[in-house]
Coordinates of C-alpha atoms in Angstrom, one line a residue:
Chain A
X211 CA 108.1 128.8 89.6
X212 CA 108.6 124.9 89.1
X213 CA 107.8 123.6 92.4
X214 CA 108.6 119.9 92.3
X215 CA 112.2 118.5 91.9
X216 CA 112.3 114.8 90.9
X217 CA 115.9 114.3 90.8
X218 CA 118.3 114.1 93.6
X219 CA 120.3 117.6 93.3
X220 CA 117.4 119.6 91.9
X221 CA 116.3 121.9 94.5
X222 CA 113.7 124.2 92.9
X223 CA 111.3 124.5 95.9
X224 CA 108.5 122.3 96.6
X225 CA 105.5 124.3 98.2
X226 CA 102.8 122.1 96.7
X227 CA 104.4 119.0 98.4
X228 CA 104.0 120.6 101.8
X229 CA 100.2 119.6 101.6
X230 CA 101.0 115.9 100.7
X231 CA 103.9 115.7 103.2
X232 CA 101.6 117.1 106.1
X233 CA 98.9 114.6 105.4
X234 CA 101.3 111.7 105.1
X235 CA 103.2 112.6 108.2
X236 CA 99.9 112.7 110.0
X237 CA 98.7 109.4 108.6
X238 CA 102.0 107.4 109.4
X239 CA 101.8 108.9 113.0
X240 CA 98.1 108.2 113.5
X241 CA 97.2 105.1 111.5
X242 CA 99.5 102.2 111.7
X243 CA 98.0 100.5 108.8
X244 CA 99.3 103.2 106.6
X245 CA 102.2 102.3 104.3
X246 CA 104.0 104.6 101.8
X247 CA 105.7 103.0 98.8
X248 CA 107.8 104.8 96.3
X249 CA 110.1 103.7 93.4
X250 CA 113.4 105.5 94.2
X251 CA 112.1 108.9 92.9
X252 CA 111.2 110.9 95.9
X253 CA 111.1 114.8 95.7
X254 CA 113.2 116.6 98.1
X255 CA 110.0 117.9 99.8
X256 CA 109.0 114.3 100.6
X257 CA 112.3 113.0 101.9
X258 CA 111.4 113.8 105.5
X259 CA 109.0 110.7 105.3
X260 CA 111.9 108.5 105.1
X261 CA 112.9 109.1 108.7
X262 CA 109.6 108.9 110.1
X263 CA 109.2 104.9 110.0
X264 CA 111.9 103.0 108.1
X265 CA 109.5 99.9 108.0
X266 CA 106.5 101.7 106.6
X267 CA 108.2 104.0 104.1
X268 CA 109.5 101.5 101.6
X269 CA 111.6 102.1 98.4
X270 CA 111.0 99.4 96.1
X271 CA 113.7 100.3 93.8
X272 CA 113.2 101.6 90.2
X273 CA 110.4 99.2 89.6
X274 CA 106.9 100.7 88.9
X275 CA 105.4 97.5 88.1
X276 CA 106.4 96.0 91.2
X277 CA 105.3 99.2 93.1
X278 CA 101.7 98.8 92.0
X279 CA 101.5 95.0 92.5
X280 CA 103.3 95.2 95.9
X281 CA 100.4 97.8 96.9
X282 CA 97.9 95.4 95.9
X283 CA 99.2 92.7 98.0
X284 CA 99.7 94.9 101.0
X285 CA 96.0 96.1 100.8
X286 CA 94.9 92.7 100.7
X287 CA 96.3 92.2 104.3
X288 CA 94.6 95.2 105.6
X289 CA 97.1 97.7 105.1
X290 CA 96.5 101.2 103.5
X291 CA 99.3 101.7 100.8
X292 CA 100.0 105.3 99.6
X293 CA 101.8 104.8 96.2
X294 CA 104.2 107.9 95.4
X295 CA 105.3 107.6 91.7
X296 CA 106.6 110.0 89.1
X297 CA 103.5 110.7 87.1
X298 CA 105.2 110.4 83.6
X299 CA 106.2 106.7 84.6
X300 CA 103.5 105.4 87.1
X301 CA 100.2 104.8 85.2
X302 CA 101.9 104.3 81.8
X303 CA 104.4 101.6 83.1
X304 CA 102.3 99.8 85.7
X305 CA 99.0 100.1 84.0
X306 CA 98.3 96.2 83.9
X307 CA 99.3 96.0 87.5
X308 CA 97.2 99.0 88.5
X309 CA 94.2 97.4 86.6
X310 CA 94.6 93.8 87.7
X311 CA 96.0 93.8 91.2
X312 CA 94.3 96.8 92.5
X313 CA 91.4 98.4 90.6
X314 CA 89.6 95.3 89.6
X315 CA 89.4 94.5 93.3
X316 CA 88.6 98.0 94.2
X317 CA 91.5 97.7 96.9
X318 CA 92.0 100.7 99.1
X319 CA 95.2 102.0 97.5
X320 CA 95.9 105.6 96.9
X321 CA 98.2 106.4 94.0
X322 CA 99.8 109.9 93.7
X323 CA 101.4 111.0 90.4
X324 CA 104.2 113.4 91.3
X325 CA 105.3 116.1 88.9
X326 CA 102.4 115.6 86.6
X327 CA 101.5 117.7 83.6
X328 CA 104.2 119.8 82.4
X329 CA 106.1 120.1 85.8
X330 CA 109.3 118.4 84.4
X331 CA 108.9 119.8 80.8
X332 CA 112.2 121.2 81.1
X333 CA 113.4 117.5 81.0
X334 CA 111.9 116.8 77.7
X335 CA 108.8 115.0 76.4
X336 CA 109.7 111.6 78.2
X337 CA 109.0 113.4 81.5
X338 CA 105.8 115.3 80.5
X339 CA 102.5 113.8 81.7
X340 CA 99.6 114.6 79.6
X341 CA 97.8 111.2 79.7
X342 CA 97.9 110.0 83.4
X343 CA 94.3 111.0 84.4
X344 CA 93.1 109.4 81.3
X345 CA 94.9 106.1 81.9
X346 CA 94.0 105.9 85.5
X347 CA 90.3 106.7 84.7
X348 CA 90.1 103.8 82.2
X349 CA 89.3 102.0 85.5
X350 CA 85.8 103.0 86.4
X351 CA 86.2 102.2 89.9
X352 CA 89.2 104.6 90.4
X353 CA 88.4 108.1 91.8
X354 CA 90.4 110.8 90.1
X355 CA 91.7 114.2 91.5
X356 CA 94.0 116.9 90.3
X357 CA 95.4 119.2 92.8
X358 CA 96.0 122.9 92.1
X359 CA 98.2 124.0 94.9
X360 CA 99.4 122.6 98.3
X361 CA 96.2 123.1 100.2
X362 CA 94.0 121.2 97.6
X363 CA 96.7 118.5 97.5
X364 CA 96.3 118.1 101.2
X365 CA 92.5 118.2 101.1
X366 CA 92.2 115.7 98.1
X367 CA 94.6 113.3 99.7
X368 CA 92.7 113.2 102.9
X369 CA 89.6 112.6 101.0
X370 CA 91.1 109.9 99.0
X371 CA 92.6 108.3 102.0
X372 CA 89.0 108.1 103.6
X373 CA 87.4 106.2 100.5
X374 CA 87.4 102.4 100.6
X375 CA 88.5 102.0 97.1
X376 CA 91.3 103.1 94.8
X377 CA 92.2 106.8 94.1
X378 CA 94.5 108.9 92.0
X379 CA 95.7 112.2 92.8
X380 CA 97.8 114.2 90.3
X381 CA 100.1 116.7 91.7
X382 CA 101.9 119.3 89.7
X383 CA 104.2 122.2 90.7
X384 CA 102.4 125.3 92.2
X385 CA 102.5 128.4 90.0
X386 CA 102.9 131.9 90.9
X387 CA 99.8 133.4 92.3
X388 CA 98.2 130.0 93.2
X389 CA 94.9 130.2 95.1
X390 CA 95.4 128.7 98.6
X391 CA 92.5 130.5 100.4
X392 CA 89.4 128.8 98.8
X393 CA 87.6 126.4 101.0
X394 CA 87.9 122.8 99.8
X395 CA 85.3 121.3 97.5
X396 CA 85.2 119.0 94.5
X397 CA 84.5 122.0 92.3
X398 CA 85.0 125.7 93.1
X399 CA 83.9 129.0 91.6
X400 CA 87.0 131.2 91.8
X401 CA 85.6 134.0 89.6
X402 CA 82.1 135.2 88.7
X403 CA 81.4 136.3 85.2
X404 CA 78.8 135.1 82.5
X405 CA 80.3 136.4 79.3
X406 CA 82.3 133.1 79.2
X407 CA 83.5 130.5 81.8
X408 CA 86.9 128.8 82.1
X409 CA 86.6 125.5 83.6
X410 CA 90.0 124.4 84.6
X411 CA 91.9 121.7 86.5
X412 CA 95.4 121.6 87.9
X413 CA 98.1 124.1 88.7
X414 CA 97.2 126.0 85.5
X415 CA 94.2 127.2 87.4
X416 CA 96.1 130.3 88.7
X417 CA 96.8 131.2 85.0
X418 CA 93.0 131.0 84.2
X419 CA 92.4 133.4 87.2
X420 CA 95.0 135.8 85.9
X421 CA 93.4 135.5 82.4
X422 CA 89.9 136.2 83.7
X423 CA 91.2 139.4 85.6
X424 CA 92.8 140.7 82.5
X425 CA 89.6 140.0 80.4
X426 CA 87.5 141.5 83.1
X427 CA 89.8 144.7 82.9
X428 CA 88.6 145.1 79.3
X429 CA 85.0 144.6 80.2
X430 CA 84.6 140.7 79.5
X431 CA 83.4 139.2 82.5
X432 CA 84.9 135.8 82.7
X433 CA 84.2 133.2 85.4
X434 CA 86.5 130.6 86.6
X435 CA 85.3 127.2 87.9
X436 CA 88.1 125.0 89.4
X437 CA 87.7 121.4 89.2
X438 CA 89.6 119.3 91.9
X439 CA 87.8 116.0 91.8
X440 CA 87.4 114.8 88.3
X441 CA 85.4 111.6 89.2
X442 CA 83.0 111.8 90.6
X443 CA 82.2 115.1 89.4
X444 CA 80.4 117.7 91.3
X445 CA 77.9 118.4 88.6
X446 CA 76.0 121.6 89.9
X447 CA 78.7 124.3 89.4
X448 CA 79.4 122.8 86.1
X449 CA 75.8 122.7 84.9
X450 CA 75.5 126.2 85.9
X451 CA 78.4 127.4 84.0
X452 CA 77.4 125.2 80.8
X453 CA 73.9 126.8 80.8
X454 CA 75.2 130.4 81.3
X455 CA 77.2 130.8 78.1
X456 CA 80.3 129.7 76.2
X457 CA 82.8 127.5 78.2
X458 CA 86.6 127.1 77.8
X459 CA 87.9 123.9 79.4
X460 CA 91.5 124.0 80.2
X461 CA 93.8 121.2 81.3
X462 CA 97.3 120.0 80.8
X463 CA 96.1 116.9 79.5
X464 CA 95.3 115.3 76.2
X465 CA 91.7 115.2 75.2
X466 CA 91.3 111.5 75.7
X467 CA 90.1 110.8 79.1
X468 CA 90.8 114.3 80.6
X469 CA 88.6 116.8 82.2
X470 CA 86.8 117.7 79.0
X471 CA 86.0 114.0 78.3
X472 CA 84.9 113.4 81.6
X473 CA 82.6 116.5 81.8
X474 CA 81.3 115.4 78.4
X475 CA 80.7 111.7 79.6
X476 CA 79.0 112.9 82.9
X477 CA 76.8 115.8 81.9
X478 CA 74.4 115.5 79.0
X479 CA 74.1 119.3 78.8
X480 CA 77.6 119.6 77.6
X481 CA 76.7 118.4 74.2
X482 CA 74.7 121.5 73.7
X483 CA 76.8 123.9 75.0
X484 CA 79.5 126.0 73.1
X485 CA 82.8 124.5 74.5
X486 CA 86.3 125.2 73.7
X487 CA 89.1 122.9 74.8
X488 CA 92.5 124.2 75.4
X489 CA 95.3 121.7 75.9
X490 CA 99.1 122.1 75.5
X491 CA 99.9 122.5 71.8
X492 CA 102.3 119.5 72.0
X493 CA 99.2 117.4 71.8
X494 CA 98.5 118.7 68.4
X495 CA 102.2 119.0 67.3
X496 CA 103.6 115.6 68.4
X497 CA 107.0 116.4 66.9
X498 CA 107.4 119.4 69.1
X499 CA 110.0 119.1 72.0
X500 CA 109.8 122.7 73.5
X501 CA 108.9 122.8 77.1
X502 CA 106.4 125.4 76.4
X503 CA 104.5 123.2 74.1
X504 CA 103.5 121.1 77.2
X505 CA 102.2 124.0 78.9
X506 CA 99.1 126.3 78.9
X507 CA 99.6 129.7 80.1
X508 CA 97.5 132.9 81.0
X509 CA 98.0 134.5 77.6
X510 CA 96.8 131.3 75.8
X511 CA 93.7 131.1 77.9
X512 CA 92.9 134.7 77.4
X513 CA 93.1 134.3 73.6
X514 CA 91.2 131.0 73.9
X515 CA 88.4 132.9 75.5
X516 CA 88.5 135.6 72.9
X517 CA 88.2 133.0 70.1
X518 CA 85.4 131.2 71.9
X519 CA 83.5 134.6 71.9
X520 CA 84.2 134.9 68.3
X521 CA 82.8 131.5 67.6
X522 CA 79.8 131.8 64.9
X523 CA 77.6 129.7 67.2
X524 CA 77.9 132.2 70.0
X525 CA 75.8 135.3 70.3
X526 CA 76.9 137.6 73.0
X527 CA 73.9 139.0 74.9
Chain B
X260 CA 79.6 64.8 92.9
X261 CA 80.4 65.0 96.6
X262 CA 83.7 66.7 97.7
X263 CA 86.2 64.6 99.8
X264 CA 86.0 67.1 102.6
X265 CA 82.4 67.6 103.9
X266 CA 81.9 70.9 105.5
X267 CA 79.7 71.2 108.9
X268 CA 76.1 72.3 109.2
X269 CA 77.0 75.9 108.4
X270 CA 79.4 75.0 105.7
X271 CA 82.4 75.6 108.2
X272 CA 85.2 73.0 108.2
X273 CA 85.7 71.2 111.4
X274 CA 88.5 72.0 113.6
X275 CA 90.6 68.9 112.7
X276 CA 90.8 68.9 108.9
X277 CA 93.1 66.1 107.5
X278 CA 93.5 65.4 104.0
X279 CA 95.5 63.0 102.0
X280 CA 97.0 65.1 99.2
X281 CA 96.9 62.1 96.8
X282 CA 93.2 61.6 97.5
X283 CA 92.8 65.3 97.0
X284 CA 94.5 65.4 93.6
X285 CA 92.6 62.4 92.2
X286 CA 89.4 64.1 93.3
X287 CA 90.3 67.4 91.9
X288 CA 91.4 65.9 88.7
X289 CA 88.0 64.1 88.4
X290 CA 86.2 67.4 89.2
X291 CA 88.3 69.3 86.6
X292 CA 87.4 66.9 83.8
X293 CA 83.8 66.9 84.9
X294 CA 83.5 70.7 84.8
X295 CA 85.4 71.0 81.5
X296 CA 83.0 72.5 79.0
X297 CA 83.2 72.7 75.2
X298 CA 82.3 76.2 75.0
X299 CA 84.5 77.4 77.7
X300 CA 88.3 78.2 77.1
X301 CA 89.1 76.3 79.9
X302 CA 92.9 75.8 79.5
X303 CA 92.4 72.2 80.5
X304 CA 96.0 70.9 79.8
X305 CA 97.5 73.9 82.1
X306 CA 95.0 72.9 85.0
X307 CA 95.9 69.2 84.8
X308 CA 99.6 70.0 85.2
X309 CA 98.9 72.0 88.4
X310 CA 96.8 69.7 90.2
X311 CA 99.3 67.9 92.4
X312 CA 100.9 71.4 93.2
X313 CA 97.6 72.6 94.5
X314 CA 96.9 69.3 96.4
X315 CA 100.1 69.6 98.2
X316 CA 99.6 73.2 99.0
X317 CA 95.9 72.9 100.2
X318 CA 96.1 69.4 101.5
X319 CA 99.5 69.5 103.5
X320 CA 100.7 72.9 103.9
X321 CA 98.2 76.0 104.5
X322 CA 95.6 76.4 107.0
X323 CA 92.3 75.7 105.4
X324 CA 90.1 76.9 108.2
X325 CA 91.5 80.5 108.1
X326 CA 91.1 80.5 104.3
X327 CA 87.6 79.6 104.6
X328 CA 86.9 82.1 107.3
X329 CA 88.9 84.8 105.2
X330 CA 90.7 85.6 108.4
X331 CA 93.1 88.6 108.1
X332 CA 96.0 86.3 109.2
X333 CA 95.3 83.4 106.8
X334 CA 97.6 81.8 104.5
X335 CA 97.3 83.1 100.9
X336 CA 97.5 81.2 97.7
X337 CA 97.9 83.2 94.6
X338 CA 97.4 81.5 91.3
X339 CA 99.5 83.7 89.0
X340 CA 98.9 81.5 86.1
X341 CA 95.1 82.4 86.1
X342 CA 94.4 80.2 83.2
X343 CA 94.5 77.2 85.2
X344 CA 91.3 78.5 87.5
X345 CA 89.7 75.4 86.9
X346 CA 92.2 73.6 88.9
X347 CA 92.0 76.2 91.8
X348 CA 88.2 76.0 91.9
X349 CA 87.9 72.2 91.8
X350 CA 90.6 72.2 94.9
X351 CA 88.7 74.6 96.8
X352 CA 85.6 72.6 96.6
X353 CA 87.4 69.2 97.3
X354 CA 89.2 70.5 100.4
X355 CA 85.9 72.1 101.8
X356 CA 86.9 75.7 101.6
X357 CA 83.9 76.5 99.2
X358 CA 80.8 74.5 98.2
X359 CA 80.3 73.0 94.7
X360 CA 77.3 75.1 94.3
X361 CA 79.4 78.4 94.6
X362 CA 81.2 77.3 91.4
X363 CA 78.4 75.9 89.4
X364 CA 78.3 79.0 87.3
X365 CA 81.8 78.4 85.9
X366 CA 82.2 79.9 82.5
X367 CA 81.7 83.1 80.7
X368 CA 79.5 85.5 82.7
X369 CA 79.9 83.7 86.0
X370 CA 79.7 85.8 89.0
X371 CA 82.0 83.5 91.1
X372 CA 83.7 81.0 89.0
X373 CA 85.0 83.3 86.3
X374 CA 87.2 81.6 83.5
X375 CA 90.1 83.6 84.9
X376 CA 90.0 84.3 88.8
X377 CA 88.6 87.3 90.3
X378 CA 89.5 88.0 93.8
X379 CA 86.9 88.7 96.4
X380 CA 84.3 86.4 94.9
X381 CA 85.1 83.0 96.6
X382 CA 87.1 82.3 99.6
X383 CA 90.6 81.1 98.6
X384 CA 90.6 83.1 95.4
X385 CA 93.1 85.7 96.8
X386 CA 94.0 87.2 93.4
X387 CA 92.7 88.4 90.2
X388 CA 95.0 86.9 87.5
X389 CA 94.9 86.4 83.8
X390 CA 97.5 88.9 82.7
X391 CA 100.6 86.9 83.4
X392 CA 103.7 88.1 85.4
X393 CA 101.9 89.7 88.4
X394 CA 102.0 87.0 91.1
X395 CA 105.4 87.4 92.6
X396 CA 105.0 91.1 93.2
X397 CA 101.5 90.7 94.6
X398 CA 102.6 87.6 96.7
X399 CA 105.5 89.8 97.9
X400 CA 103.1 92.6 99.2
X401 CA 100.9 90.0 100.9
X402 CA 104.2 88.5 102.6
X403 CA 105.4 91.9 103.4
X404 CA 102.0 92.9 104.8
X405 CA 101.9 89.8 106.9
X406 CA 105.1 90.6 108.3
X407 CA 104.2 94.1 109.1
X408 CA 101.2 93.0 110.7
X409 CA 103.0 90.2 112.6
X410 CA 100.6 87.6 111.4
X411 CA 103.0 84.7 110.8
X412 CA 101.2 83.6 107.8
X413 CA 102.5 82.3 104.5
X414 CA 102.0 83.3 100.8
X415 CA 102.2 80.8 98.1
X416 CA 102.3 81.8 94.5
X417 CA 101.9 79.4 91.6
X418 CA 103.6 80.4 88.4
X419 CA 103.7 78.9 84.9
X420 CA 107.0 78.4 83.3
X421 CA 106.1 80.5 80.0
X422 CA 105.1 83.1 82.5
X423 CA 108.7 83.4 83.5
X424 CA 109.5 85.2 80.3
X425 CA 107.6 88.2 81.8
X426 CA 110.3 90.7 83.1
X427 CA 108.1 91.7 86.0
X428 CA 108.7 88.3 87.7
X429 CA 112.4 89.0 88.0
X430 CA 111.9 92.7 88.9
X431 CA 109.8 91.5 92.1
X432 CA 112.2 88.4 92.6
X433 CA 114.8 91.0 93.1
X434 CA 113.0 92.8 95.7
X435 CA 111.6 89.8 97.5
X436 CA 115.1 88.7 98.2
X437 CA 116.3 92.0 99.1
X438 CA 113.5 92.3 101.8
X439 CA 114.1 88.6 102.8
X440 CA 110.6 87.7 102.6
X441 CA 111.1 84.1 103.9
X442 CA 107.4 83.5 104.1
X443 CA 106.9 83.9 100.3
X444 CA 106.9 80.6 98.6
X445 CA 106.8 80.5 94.8
X446 CA 106.1 77.1 92.9
X447 CA 106.7 77.2 89.3
X448 CA 104.7 74.6 87.2
X449 CA 107.5 73.7 84.8
X450 CA 105.4 71.8 82.2
X451 CA 107.7 72.9 79.4
X452 CA 105.0 74.1 77.1
X453 CA 103.4 77.4 76.3
X454 CA 100.7 78.5 73.9
X455 CA 102.8 78.4 70.7
X456 CA 105.3 75.6 71.5
X457 CA 108.0 74.5 73.8
X458 CA 109.3 77.0 76.2
X459 CA 112.9 75.9 75.5
X460 CA 112.3 76.8 71.9
X461 CA 110.6 80.2 72.4
X462 CA 112.8 82.0 75.2
X463 CA 114.6 79.2 77.1
X464 CA 114.9 79.4 81.0
X465 CA 117.6 77.2 81.8
X466 CA 119.7 77.2 84.0
X467 CA 116.7 78.1 86.0
X468 CA 117.8 77.1 89.3
X469 CA 120.9 79.1 89.1
X470 CA 119.0 82.1 87.9
X471 CA 116.7 82.0 91.0
X472 CA 119.8 81.3 93.2
X473 CA 121.5 84.5 91.7
X474 CA 118.5 86.5 92.7
X475 CA 118.9 85.3 96.3
X476 CA 116.2 82.8 96.6
X477 CA 116.3 79.4 98.2
X478 CA 115.7 76.7 95.4
X479 CA 114.1 73.4 95.6
X480 CA 113.7 71.1 92.6
X481 CA 110.9 68.4 92.9
X482 CA 108.6 66.4 91.0
X483 CA 105.6 68.3 90.3
X484 CA 103.3 65.4 90.3
X485 CA 104.5 63.9 93.7
X486 CA 102.5 65.5 96.4
X487 CA 104.9 64.1 99.2
X488 CA 108.0 65.5 97.6
X489 CA 106.1 68.9 97.2
X490 CA 104.9 69.0 100.6
X491 CA 108.1 67.8 102.0
X492 CA 110.0 70.6 100.1
X493 CA 107.6 73.4 101.4
X494 CA 107.9 72.2 105.0
X495 CA 111.7 71.8 104.7
X496 CA 112.2 75.4 103.2
X497 CA 109.9 77.0 105.8
X498 CA 112.5 78.1 108.3
X499 CA 114.9 79.4 105.7
X500 CA 115.7 83.0 105.8
X501 CA 115.2 83.6 102.1
X502 CA 112.1 83.4 99.9
X503 CA 111.6 79.9 98.6
X504 CA 111.0 78.8 94.9
X505 CA 110.1 75.2 94.1
X506 CA 110.9 74.1 90.5
X507 CA 108.2 71.5 90.0
X508 CA 108.6 69.4 86.9
X509 CA 105.2 68.6 85.6
X510 CA 103.5 67.2 82.4
X511 CA 101.0 69.5 80.6
X512 CA 97.8 67.5 80.4
X513 CA 98.8 65.3 83.0
X514 CA 96.1 62.4 83.4
X515 CA 94.6 62.4 79.9
X516 CA 97.2 60.3 77.8
X517 CA 96.3 61.8 74.5
X518 CA 97.1 65.1 75.7
X519 CA 100.1 64.6 77.9
X520 CA 103.2 66.7 77.0
X521 CA 101.8 67.5 73.6
X522 CA 101.9 70.9 71.8
X523 CA 98.7 72.3 70.4
X524 CA 96.2 71.6 73.4
X525 CA 96.7 74.9 75.3
X526 CA 93.3 76.3 74.4
X527 CA 91.7 73.1 73.0
X528 CA 89.1 70.8 74.7
X529 CA 88.8 67.5 73.2
X530 CA 85.4 66.5 71.6
X531 CA 85.4 63.2 73.5
X532 CA 88.0 62.8 76.3
X533 CA 90.0 59.9 74.8
X534 CA 90.4 57.1 77.2
X535 CA 89.6 57.6 80.9
X536 CA 91.6 59.9 83.0
X537 CA 94.4 58.3 84.9
X538 CA 93.5 58.3 88.6

């Protein structure tokens, strides 16, 4: 099920936004310095915000560069802006403004990239976002997070609003069978298994869990580690996974600047581990415009684990 | 070289700071020329065209004490044409907001007085600038924030004229007028030249006043080297319900006859400053 509708008239359900809405409603009610900005693209699930406070929920129009600079200016007066932007357009359109007017000054601004990853793949490649984490991560001061469901979106947003500096949260559509019950942490082990481990971020996590369960049914014990905070990374669960056996990193993001790149950059032990990296096939076939080429699904993950186990550098115990 | 405003024992400005903007401009120009180094891409001519604008703003319009103290409700000056940082630093020293020691590291690798401004380092440097076209939206955010927080403070943004070719300026101009940000003042340093030639030959701006009016702004046209005219236009515009833009006609390289209004000096620093700077 696609969970975020970005356009007026689209009504495809928005469970993942429930967490965002809950936190922002609370923030607006309790913290007078909170200001919510958006560039005319507000999913149905977040429309209740408009009626909360007309002064502090501000539509800047279809103007992402103004959106980012305005947030920097507001933050410099002591306000706490939360910027809601469609992920396909936010970082790519306003990168210079995010860099110069917010991140270089480490200002307290939280950017939320809505409808990230393949959420809007049905609308074509212009609306797919496979590069937002990498773009935002180019600024070393920016904390990075990717929600996998409604509860993690809420927890991550609360965390980013509590830090002094700049944060980015990617929000994607929830998928069927999303895991809402695990306690919040930067990194969580959702399945145990030491034949292989899938390290995964985003809504595709539920597909990874499904794939691990299928592999387990045929005797391949596959662990699943869910990464919610991509910078700073929580190293311990990742180090454990990397030392245990082959690892498949799964993300709906290009290789540059995504989860795999951040892990390789932060953890030296990653260089010696057997690592596979699964990203949407659109990345390797740039002329492809099929929506499915921008997604990773459970079957692809299952096959990815099997391919990894067949890797000549891997010897199963 | 002693600044024209001397701070108190703890470096604090006295309660009654009064400045003659013309005196301030003369002192700033002298300091700018003194600070210019051959190994620094100082954008000297761009700094020289902006000096009277800065002198009018700091000498006759903003509250210096709140700027020095970094009070949340201070007036804020955004130098969007960040390549004129040299003039900003010299102004902040001459009006007593910061010390000459604090900008003594001016140049590559500086912590405080970076070649293009970095906010948070020095009192009075309110914005990081260098990439052009950001100032109006950033200033609009400051003005909107001041309104939301009931500060009553003003935000002044200084733009170059070539910078008006950036589309983001007009995107933000639209919003500032829509939101009636009357405490936002933009001053355009219309020196007519940009890096590779005359503005009118590259992407002309005229009729510029009509364009700003069409976007819903209150427009004043002034001599950008006449501090009285600049200060008068700022004060006169203060109560208007619209955001304000001053179109300030200037001369690039003002004060050094061999560079005045001449193309080709954007990055250059003369080997020997020909002639003495006009006071």
